[in-house]
Coordinates of C-alpha atoms and ligand atoms in Angstrom, one line a residue:
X1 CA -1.9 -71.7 251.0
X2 CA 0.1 -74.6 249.8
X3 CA -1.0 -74.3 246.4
X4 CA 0.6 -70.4 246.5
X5 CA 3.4 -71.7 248.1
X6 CA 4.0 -74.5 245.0
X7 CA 3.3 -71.6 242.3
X8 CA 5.4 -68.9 244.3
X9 CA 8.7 -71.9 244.1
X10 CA 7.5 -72.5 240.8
X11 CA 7.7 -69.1 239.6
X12 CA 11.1 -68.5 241.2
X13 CA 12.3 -71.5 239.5
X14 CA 11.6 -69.9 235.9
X15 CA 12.5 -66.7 237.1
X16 CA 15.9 -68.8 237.8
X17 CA 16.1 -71.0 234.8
X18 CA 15.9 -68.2 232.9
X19 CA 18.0 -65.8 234.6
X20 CA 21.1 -68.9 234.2
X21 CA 20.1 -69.0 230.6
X22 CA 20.8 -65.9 229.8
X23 CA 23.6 -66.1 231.6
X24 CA 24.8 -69.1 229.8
X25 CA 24.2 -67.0 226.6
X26 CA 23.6 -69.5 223.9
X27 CA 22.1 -69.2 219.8
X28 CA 18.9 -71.0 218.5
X29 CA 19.3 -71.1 214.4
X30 CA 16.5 -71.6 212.1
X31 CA 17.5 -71.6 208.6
X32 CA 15.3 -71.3 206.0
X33 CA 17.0 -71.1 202.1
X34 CA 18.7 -68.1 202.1
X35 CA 16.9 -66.5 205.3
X36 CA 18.8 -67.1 208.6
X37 CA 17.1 -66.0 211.8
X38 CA 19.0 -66.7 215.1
X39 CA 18.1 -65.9 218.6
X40 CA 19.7 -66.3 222.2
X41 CA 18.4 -69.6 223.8
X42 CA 16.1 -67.5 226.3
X43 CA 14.1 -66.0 223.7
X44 CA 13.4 -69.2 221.9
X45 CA 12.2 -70.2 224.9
X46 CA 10.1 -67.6 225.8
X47 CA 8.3 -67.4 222.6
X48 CA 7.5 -71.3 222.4
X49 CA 5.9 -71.0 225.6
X50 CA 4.2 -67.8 224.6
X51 CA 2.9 -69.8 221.2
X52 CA 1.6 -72.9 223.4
X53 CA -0.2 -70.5 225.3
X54 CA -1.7 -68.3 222.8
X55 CA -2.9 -72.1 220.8
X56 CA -4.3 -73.2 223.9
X57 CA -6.8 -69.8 224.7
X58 CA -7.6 -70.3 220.7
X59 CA -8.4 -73.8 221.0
X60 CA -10.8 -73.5 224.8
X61 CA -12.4 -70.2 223.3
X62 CA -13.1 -72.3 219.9
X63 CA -15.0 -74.6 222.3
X64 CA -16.6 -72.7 224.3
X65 CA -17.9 -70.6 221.0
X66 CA -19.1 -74.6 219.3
X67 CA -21.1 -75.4 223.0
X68 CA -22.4 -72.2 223.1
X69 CA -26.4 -72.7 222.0
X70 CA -26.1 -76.2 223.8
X71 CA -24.8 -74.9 227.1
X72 CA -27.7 -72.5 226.8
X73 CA -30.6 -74.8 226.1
X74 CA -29.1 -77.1 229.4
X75 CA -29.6 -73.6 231.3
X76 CA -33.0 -73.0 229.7
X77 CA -34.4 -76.5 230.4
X78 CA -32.8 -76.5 234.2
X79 CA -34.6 -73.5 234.8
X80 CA -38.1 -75.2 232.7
X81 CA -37.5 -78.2 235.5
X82 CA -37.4 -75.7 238.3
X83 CA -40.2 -73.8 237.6
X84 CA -42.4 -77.0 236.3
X85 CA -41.5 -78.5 239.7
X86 CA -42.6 -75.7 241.6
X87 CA -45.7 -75.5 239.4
X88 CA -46.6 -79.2 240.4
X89 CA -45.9 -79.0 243.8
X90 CA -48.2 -76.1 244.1
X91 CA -50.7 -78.3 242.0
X92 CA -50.3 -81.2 244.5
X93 CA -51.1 -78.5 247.7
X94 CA -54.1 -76.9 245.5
X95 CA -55.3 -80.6 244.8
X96 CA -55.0 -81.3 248.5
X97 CA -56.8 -78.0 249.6
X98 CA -59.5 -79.3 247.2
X99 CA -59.8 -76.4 244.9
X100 CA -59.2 -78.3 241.4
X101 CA -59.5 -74.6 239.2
X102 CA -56.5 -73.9 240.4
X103 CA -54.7 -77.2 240.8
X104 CA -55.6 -77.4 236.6
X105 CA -53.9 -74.5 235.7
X106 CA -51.0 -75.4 237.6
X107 CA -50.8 -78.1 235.9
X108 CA -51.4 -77.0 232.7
X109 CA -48.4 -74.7 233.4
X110 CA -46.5 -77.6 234.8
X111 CA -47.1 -79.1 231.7
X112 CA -46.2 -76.3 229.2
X113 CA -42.4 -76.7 231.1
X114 CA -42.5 -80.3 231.6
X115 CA -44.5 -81.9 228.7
X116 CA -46.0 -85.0 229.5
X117 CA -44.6 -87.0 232.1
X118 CA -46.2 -89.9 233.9
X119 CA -46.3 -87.6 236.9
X120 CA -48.1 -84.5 235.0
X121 CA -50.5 -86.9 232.9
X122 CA -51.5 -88.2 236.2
X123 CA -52.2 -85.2 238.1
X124 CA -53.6 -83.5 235.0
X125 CA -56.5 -86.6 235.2
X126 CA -56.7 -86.0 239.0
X127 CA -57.3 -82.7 239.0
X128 CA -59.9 -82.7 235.9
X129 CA -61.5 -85.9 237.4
X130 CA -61.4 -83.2 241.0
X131 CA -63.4 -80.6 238.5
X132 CA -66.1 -82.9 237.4
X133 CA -64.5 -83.3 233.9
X134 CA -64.0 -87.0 233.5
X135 CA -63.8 -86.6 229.8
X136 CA -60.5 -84.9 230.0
X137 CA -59.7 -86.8 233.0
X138 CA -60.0 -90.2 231.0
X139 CA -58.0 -88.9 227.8
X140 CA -54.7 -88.3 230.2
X141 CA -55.6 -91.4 231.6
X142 CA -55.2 -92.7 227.5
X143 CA -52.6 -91.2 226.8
X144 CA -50.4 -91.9 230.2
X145 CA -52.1 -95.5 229.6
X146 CA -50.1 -95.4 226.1
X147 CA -47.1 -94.8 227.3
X148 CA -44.7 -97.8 228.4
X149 CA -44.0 -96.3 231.8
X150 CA -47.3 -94.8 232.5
X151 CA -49.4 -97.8 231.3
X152 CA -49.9 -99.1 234.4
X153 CA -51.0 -95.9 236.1
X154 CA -53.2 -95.0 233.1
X155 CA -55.2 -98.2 233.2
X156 CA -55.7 -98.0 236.5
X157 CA -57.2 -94.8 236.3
X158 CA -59.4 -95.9 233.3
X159 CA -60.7 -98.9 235.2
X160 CA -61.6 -96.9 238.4
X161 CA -63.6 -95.0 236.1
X162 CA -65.1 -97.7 234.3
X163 CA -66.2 -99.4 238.2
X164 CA -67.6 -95.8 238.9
X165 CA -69.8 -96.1 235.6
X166 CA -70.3 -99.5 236.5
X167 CA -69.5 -100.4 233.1
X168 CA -68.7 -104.0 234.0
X169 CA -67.5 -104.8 230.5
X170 CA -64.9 -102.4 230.1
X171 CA -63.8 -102.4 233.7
X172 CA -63.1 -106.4 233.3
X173 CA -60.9 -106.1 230.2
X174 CA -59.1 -102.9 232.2
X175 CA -58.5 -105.4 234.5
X176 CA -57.1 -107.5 232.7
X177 CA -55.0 -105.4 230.8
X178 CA -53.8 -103.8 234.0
X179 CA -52.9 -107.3 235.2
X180 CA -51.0 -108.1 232.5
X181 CA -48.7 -104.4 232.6
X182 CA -48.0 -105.3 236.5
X183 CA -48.4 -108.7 236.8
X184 CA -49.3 -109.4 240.6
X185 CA -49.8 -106.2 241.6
X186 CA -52.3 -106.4 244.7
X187 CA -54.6 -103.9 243.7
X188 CA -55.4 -105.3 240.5
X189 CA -56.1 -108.3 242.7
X190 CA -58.2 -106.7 244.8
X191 CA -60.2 -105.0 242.4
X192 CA -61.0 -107.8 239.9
X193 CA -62.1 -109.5 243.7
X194 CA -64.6 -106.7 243.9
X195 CA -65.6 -107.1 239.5
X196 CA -66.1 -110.6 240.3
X197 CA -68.8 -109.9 243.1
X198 CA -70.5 -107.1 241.5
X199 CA -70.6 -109.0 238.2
X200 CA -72.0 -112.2 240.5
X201 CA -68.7 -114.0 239.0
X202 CA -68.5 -116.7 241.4
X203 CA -65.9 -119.0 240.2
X204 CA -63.7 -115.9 239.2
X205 CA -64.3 -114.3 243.2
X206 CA -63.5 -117.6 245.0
X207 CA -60.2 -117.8 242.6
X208 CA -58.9 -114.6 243.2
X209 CA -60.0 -114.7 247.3
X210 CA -56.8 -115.1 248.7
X211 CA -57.6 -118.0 251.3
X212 CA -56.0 -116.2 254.6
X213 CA -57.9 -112.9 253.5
X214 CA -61.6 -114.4 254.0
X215 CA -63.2 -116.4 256.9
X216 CA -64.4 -119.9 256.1
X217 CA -68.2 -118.7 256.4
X218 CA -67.4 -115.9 253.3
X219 CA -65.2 -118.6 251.4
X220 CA -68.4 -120.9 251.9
X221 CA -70.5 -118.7 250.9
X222 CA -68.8 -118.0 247.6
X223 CA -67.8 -121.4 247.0
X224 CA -71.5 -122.4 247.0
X225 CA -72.8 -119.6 244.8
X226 CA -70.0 -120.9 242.5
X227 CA -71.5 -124.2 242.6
X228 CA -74.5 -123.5 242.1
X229 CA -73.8 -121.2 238.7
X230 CA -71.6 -124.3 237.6
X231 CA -73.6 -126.3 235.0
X232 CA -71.2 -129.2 235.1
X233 CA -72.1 -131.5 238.0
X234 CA -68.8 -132.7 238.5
X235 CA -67.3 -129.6 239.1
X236 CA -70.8 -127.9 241.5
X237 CA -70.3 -131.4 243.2
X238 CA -66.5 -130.5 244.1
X239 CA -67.2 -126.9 244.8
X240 CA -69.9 -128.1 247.3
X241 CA -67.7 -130.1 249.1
X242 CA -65.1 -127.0 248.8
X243 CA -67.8 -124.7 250.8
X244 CA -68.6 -127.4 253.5
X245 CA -65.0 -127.9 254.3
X246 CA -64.3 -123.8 254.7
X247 CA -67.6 -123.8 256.8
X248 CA -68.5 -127.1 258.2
X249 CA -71.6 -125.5 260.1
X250 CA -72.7 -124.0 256.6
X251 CA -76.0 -125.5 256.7
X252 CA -76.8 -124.5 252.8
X253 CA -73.9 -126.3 251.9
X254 CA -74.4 -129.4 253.7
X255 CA -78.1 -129.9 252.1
X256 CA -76.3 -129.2 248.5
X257 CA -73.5 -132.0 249.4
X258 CA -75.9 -134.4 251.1
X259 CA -78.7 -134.1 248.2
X260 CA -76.0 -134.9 245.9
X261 CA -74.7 -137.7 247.7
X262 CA -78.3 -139.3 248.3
X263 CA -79.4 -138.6 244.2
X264 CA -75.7 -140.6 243.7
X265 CA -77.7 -143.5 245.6
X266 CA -75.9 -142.9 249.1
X267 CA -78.1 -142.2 251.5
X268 CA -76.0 -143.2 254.4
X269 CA -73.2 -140.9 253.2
X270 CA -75.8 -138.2 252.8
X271 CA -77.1 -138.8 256.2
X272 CA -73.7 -138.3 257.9
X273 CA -72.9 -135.5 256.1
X274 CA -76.1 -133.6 257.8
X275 CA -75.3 -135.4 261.5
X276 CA -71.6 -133.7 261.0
X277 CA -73.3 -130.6 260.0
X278 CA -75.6 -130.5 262.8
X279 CA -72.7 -131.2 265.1
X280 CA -71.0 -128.3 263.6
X281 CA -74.3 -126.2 264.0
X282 CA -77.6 -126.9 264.4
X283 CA -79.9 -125.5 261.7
X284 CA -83.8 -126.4 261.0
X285 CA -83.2 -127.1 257.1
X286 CA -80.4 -129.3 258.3
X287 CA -83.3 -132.1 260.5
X288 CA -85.7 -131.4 257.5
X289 CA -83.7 -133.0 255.4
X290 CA -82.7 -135.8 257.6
X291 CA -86.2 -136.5 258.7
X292 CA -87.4 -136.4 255.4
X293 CA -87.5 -139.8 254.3
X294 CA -89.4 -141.1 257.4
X295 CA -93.0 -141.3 257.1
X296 CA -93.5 -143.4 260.6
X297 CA -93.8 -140.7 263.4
X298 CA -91.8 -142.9 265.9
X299 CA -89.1 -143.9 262.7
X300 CA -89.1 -139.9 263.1
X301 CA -88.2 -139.6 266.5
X302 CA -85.7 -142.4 266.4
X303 CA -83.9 -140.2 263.4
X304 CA -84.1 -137.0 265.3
X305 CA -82.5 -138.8 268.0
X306 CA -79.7 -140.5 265.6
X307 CA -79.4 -136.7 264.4
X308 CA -78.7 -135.0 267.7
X309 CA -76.9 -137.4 269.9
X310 CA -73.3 -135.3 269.9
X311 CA -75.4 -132.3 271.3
X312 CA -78.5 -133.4 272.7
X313 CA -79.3 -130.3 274.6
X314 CA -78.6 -127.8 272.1
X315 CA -82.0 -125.2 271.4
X316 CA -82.2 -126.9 268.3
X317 CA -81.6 -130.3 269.3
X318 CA -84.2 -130.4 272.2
X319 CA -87.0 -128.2 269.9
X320 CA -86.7 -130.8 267.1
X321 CA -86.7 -133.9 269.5
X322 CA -89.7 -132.0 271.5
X323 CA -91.3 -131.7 267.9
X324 CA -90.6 -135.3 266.9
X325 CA -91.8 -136.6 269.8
X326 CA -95.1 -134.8 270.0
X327 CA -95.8 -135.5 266.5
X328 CA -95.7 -139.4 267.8
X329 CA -98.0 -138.5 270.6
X330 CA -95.0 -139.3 273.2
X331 CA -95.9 -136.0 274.9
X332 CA -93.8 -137.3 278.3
X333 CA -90.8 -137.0 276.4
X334 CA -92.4 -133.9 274.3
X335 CA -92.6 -132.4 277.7
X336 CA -89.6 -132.9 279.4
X337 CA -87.7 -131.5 276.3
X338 CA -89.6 -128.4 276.0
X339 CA -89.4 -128.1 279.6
X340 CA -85.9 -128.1 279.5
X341 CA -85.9 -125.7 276.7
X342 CA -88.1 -123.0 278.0
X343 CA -86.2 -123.3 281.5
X344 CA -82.8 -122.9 279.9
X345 CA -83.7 -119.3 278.6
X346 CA -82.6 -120.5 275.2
X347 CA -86.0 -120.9 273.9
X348 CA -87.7 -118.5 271.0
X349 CA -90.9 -118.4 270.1
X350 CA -91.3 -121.8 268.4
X351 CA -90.6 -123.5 271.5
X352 CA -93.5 -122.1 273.4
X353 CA -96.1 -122.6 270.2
X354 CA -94.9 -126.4 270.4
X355 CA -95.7 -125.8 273.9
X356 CA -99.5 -124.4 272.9
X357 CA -99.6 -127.6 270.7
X358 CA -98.7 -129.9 273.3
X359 CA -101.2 -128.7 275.9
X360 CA -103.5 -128.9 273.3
X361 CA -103.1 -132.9 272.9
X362 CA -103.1 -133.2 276.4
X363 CA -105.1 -131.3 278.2
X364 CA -107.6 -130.6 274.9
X365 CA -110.5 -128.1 274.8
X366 CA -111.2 -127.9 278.9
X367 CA -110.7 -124.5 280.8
X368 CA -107.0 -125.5 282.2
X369 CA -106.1 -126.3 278.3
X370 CA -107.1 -122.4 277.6
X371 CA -105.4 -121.0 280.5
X372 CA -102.4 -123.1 279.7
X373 CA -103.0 -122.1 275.8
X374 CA -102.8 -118.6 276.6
X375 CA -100.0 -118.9 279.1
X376 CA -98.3 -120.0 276.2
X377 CA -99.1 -117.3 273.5
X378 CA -97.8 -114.8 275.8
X379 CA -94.7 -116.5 276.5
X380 CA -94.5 -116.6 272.7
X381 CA -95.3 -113.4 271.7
X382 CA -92.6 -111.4 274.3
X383 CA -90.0 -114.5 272.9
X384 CA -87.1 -113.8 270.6
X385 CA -88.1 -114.2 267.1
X386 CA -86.8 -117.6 265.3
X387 CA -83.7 -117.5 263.9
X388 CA -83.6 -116.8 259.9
X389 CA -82.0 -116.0 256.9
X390 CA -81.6 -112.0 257.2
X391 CA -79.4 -109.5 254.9
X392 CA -77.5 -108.0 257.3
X393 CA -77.1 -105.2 254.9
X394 CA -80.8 -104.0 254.4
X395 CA -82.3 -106.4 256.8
X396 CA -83.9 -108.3 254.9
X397 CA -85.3 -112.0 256.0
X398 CA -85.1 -114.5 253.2
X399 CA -86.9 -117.9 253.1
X400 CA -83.7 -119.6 252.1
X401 CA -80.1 -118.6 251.5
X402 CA -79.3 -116.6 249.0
X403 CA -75.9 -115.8 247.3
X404 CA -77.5 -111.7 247.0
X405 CA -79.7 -109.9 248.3
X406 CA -82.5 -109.3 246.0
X407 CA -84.1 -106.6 247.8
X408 CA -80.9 -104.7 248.2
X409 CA -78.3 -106.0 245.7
X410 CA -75.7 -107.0 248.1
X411 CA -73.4 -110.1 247.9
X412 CA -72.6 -112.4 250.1
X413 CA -74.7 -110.8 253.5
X414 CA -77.5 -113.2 253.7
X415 CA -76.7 -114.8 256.9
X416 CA -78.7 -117.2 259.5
X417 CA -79.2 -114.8 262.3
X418 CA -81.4 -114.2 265.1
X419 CA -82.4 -117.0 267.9
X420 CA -82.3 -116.5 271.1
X421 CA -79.9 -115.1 273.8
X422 CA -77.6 -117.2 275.0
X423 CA -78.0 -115.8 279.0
X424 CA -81.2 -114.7 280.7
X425 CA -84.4 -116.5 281.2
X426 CA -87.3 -115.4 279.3
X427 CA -90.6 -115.3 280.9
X428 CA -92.4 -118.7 281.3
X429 CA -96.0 -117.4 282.4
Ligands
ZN501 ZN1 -80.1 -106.6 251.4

């Protein structure tokens, strides 16, 4: 409204200023040689505004003519972009619907009005890997991997591929490669984690196990299998002491640290080391070890003692003093331990066959020793297993702790389980 307004004064403003002109009257001359032209002032003007006009439609049509073929490539390509996006969005649906026949030729149409963009590269390998066609699938996965701003994406797809095939090899130097195009990147992380454990990589495992994202018993366990691949004492020795300190009850990783210590000529050190570990938790291997170097029964029972006196009436505690004691033929004590045990509903079943044992001392081959021998066996056989080294995977039981399970392949799931129930009093008779 205004702007009609300005052009409607405008107008009437020319109108005016030529309406006074001619009034005013008034002769432009040109002369050129002999050739005189002169008109009224009015006209002159009329025709120089005509002229600027008429040069300034030449000059935008002459434009418009030299952007012609541009202005329709920009036209052809917008429309290329809308029709390619359409085409990937209904790859993306037909991906997620899980029909890949169709999500591929969507693509490959997507494609034909895209080219190859990170974004059609990657579904392309999605869908083809979606079709059962990993061979196509890994050469977009190439060629995104070639380009600077796909390299990441492409490598990442390679290596997934590469775990798949369980090509250990070629996954690890993806990894690598994919570590150095996006350095930090968590998944990278995470997956050279997983390399490290299928390819039993220890050292490489431990390093890249971020210390808040495992429990001290997994960061024990690893830090031990490390050790023990380590050829270089020095290094095992510090990696021993790395898994005890995660896992101070990690009863593998005490024996490692003490044998070391007592093979450095410290027995006392050694010796502590398994009373701190028994502390932490009781574990048979654990009083092996510590009895080991007695050969006197009551030496034996005296080093039991030394071994359990910050949790005397532990399961473990009272079966291996009951044990000790026996063994030195002080069946009172024997007694009163195993007593204890069996009443505390703690016991399994290698408390009651030290029972059978110690009946058998005392009350030898008469009838009550046979009643009170198969008194016993019964106890035993409804008791709770002994506690033992078990893949909690496959189930497994191992004699001794084992980084993998051999019988199923699994890392890091052989675990000290078992023992009896905490609440509840098992049969006595
Ligand atoms: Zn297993």
């Amino acid at each position: 409204m205004i702007r009609a307004i300005r052009l409607l004064v405008l107008l009437g403003l020319g109108v005016w200023l030529a309406l006074y002109l001619r009034q005013l009257g008034g002769i432009v001359e040109v002369q050129v040689g002999e050739t005189f032209i002169g008109v009224p002032v009015w006209l002159g003007l009329l025709a120089l505004v005509v002229g600027f006009a008429v040069v300034h439609l030449l000059l935008v049509g002459w434009r418009a003519l030299r952007t012609w073929p541009a202005r329709i490539r920009a036209r052809r390509d917008l429309r290329h972009r809308r029709d390619g996006d359409a085409a990937v969005t209904r790859a993306l649906v037909a991906l997620a619907a899980g029909t890949p026949d169709a999500a591929r030729l969507e693509i490959r149409r997507a494609r034909g009005l895209l080219g190859d963009t990170p974004h059609t590269l990657l579904l392309t390998a999605e869908a083809e890997r979606m079709a059962g066609r990993d061979d196509a699938a890994n050469e977009a996965f190439r060629t995104l991997a070639a380009r600077p701003d796909g390299r990441f994406l492409g490598l990442r797809g390679l290596l997934r591929d590469a775990m798949q095939r369980e090509d250990w090899p070629a996954a690890q130097r993806l990894a690598r490669e994919a570590e150095a195009a996006q350095p930090g990147a968590a998944w990278v992380k995470e997956e050279r984690a997983a390399l490290a454990l299928r390819t039993r990589d220890w050292r490489e495992a431990l390093a890249l196990s971020a210390p808040e994202g495992l429990t001290g018993h997994r960061r024990a366990a690893l830090a031990l299998a490390a050790a023990r691949q380590d050829g270089e004492p020095a290094m095992a020795s510090a990696l021993e002491k790395q898994a005890l300190s995660a896992d101070p009850g990690f009863a593998p990783a005490a024996l490692a640290v003490a044998r070391r210590q007592a093979a450095d000529g410290s027995p006392r050190r050694a010796r502590t080391t398994l009373q701190a570990a028994w502390t932490a938790a009781p574990h048979p291997d654990l009083a092996e070890a510590y009895l080991d170097g007695e050969g006197d029964p009551l030496a034996r029972v005296k080093a039991a003692e030394a071994l359990t006196h910050e949790n005397r009436t532990h399961p473990e505690s009272r079966l291996v003093l009951g044990r000790t004691a026996l063994a030195a033929n002080l069946t009172g004590r024997a007694r009163a331990e195993l007593e204890a045990l069996v009443a505390s509903g703690e016991a399994d079943r290698r408390a009651y066959l030290a029972m059978v044992d110690m009946d058998a001392v005392e009350l030898g081959d008469s009838a009550a020793g046979r009643v009170a021998e198969a008194k016993w066996l019964r106890a035993a056989a409804a008791a709770p297993p002994e506690p033992r080294w078990q893949c909690l995977h496959c189930g497994t039981a191992h004699a001794r702790w084992e980084p993998v399970c051999d019988a199923c392949g699994t890392a890091g799931r052989v675990e000290w389980t078992g023992g009896a129930p905490r609440t509840g009093a098992v049969a006595t008779a």
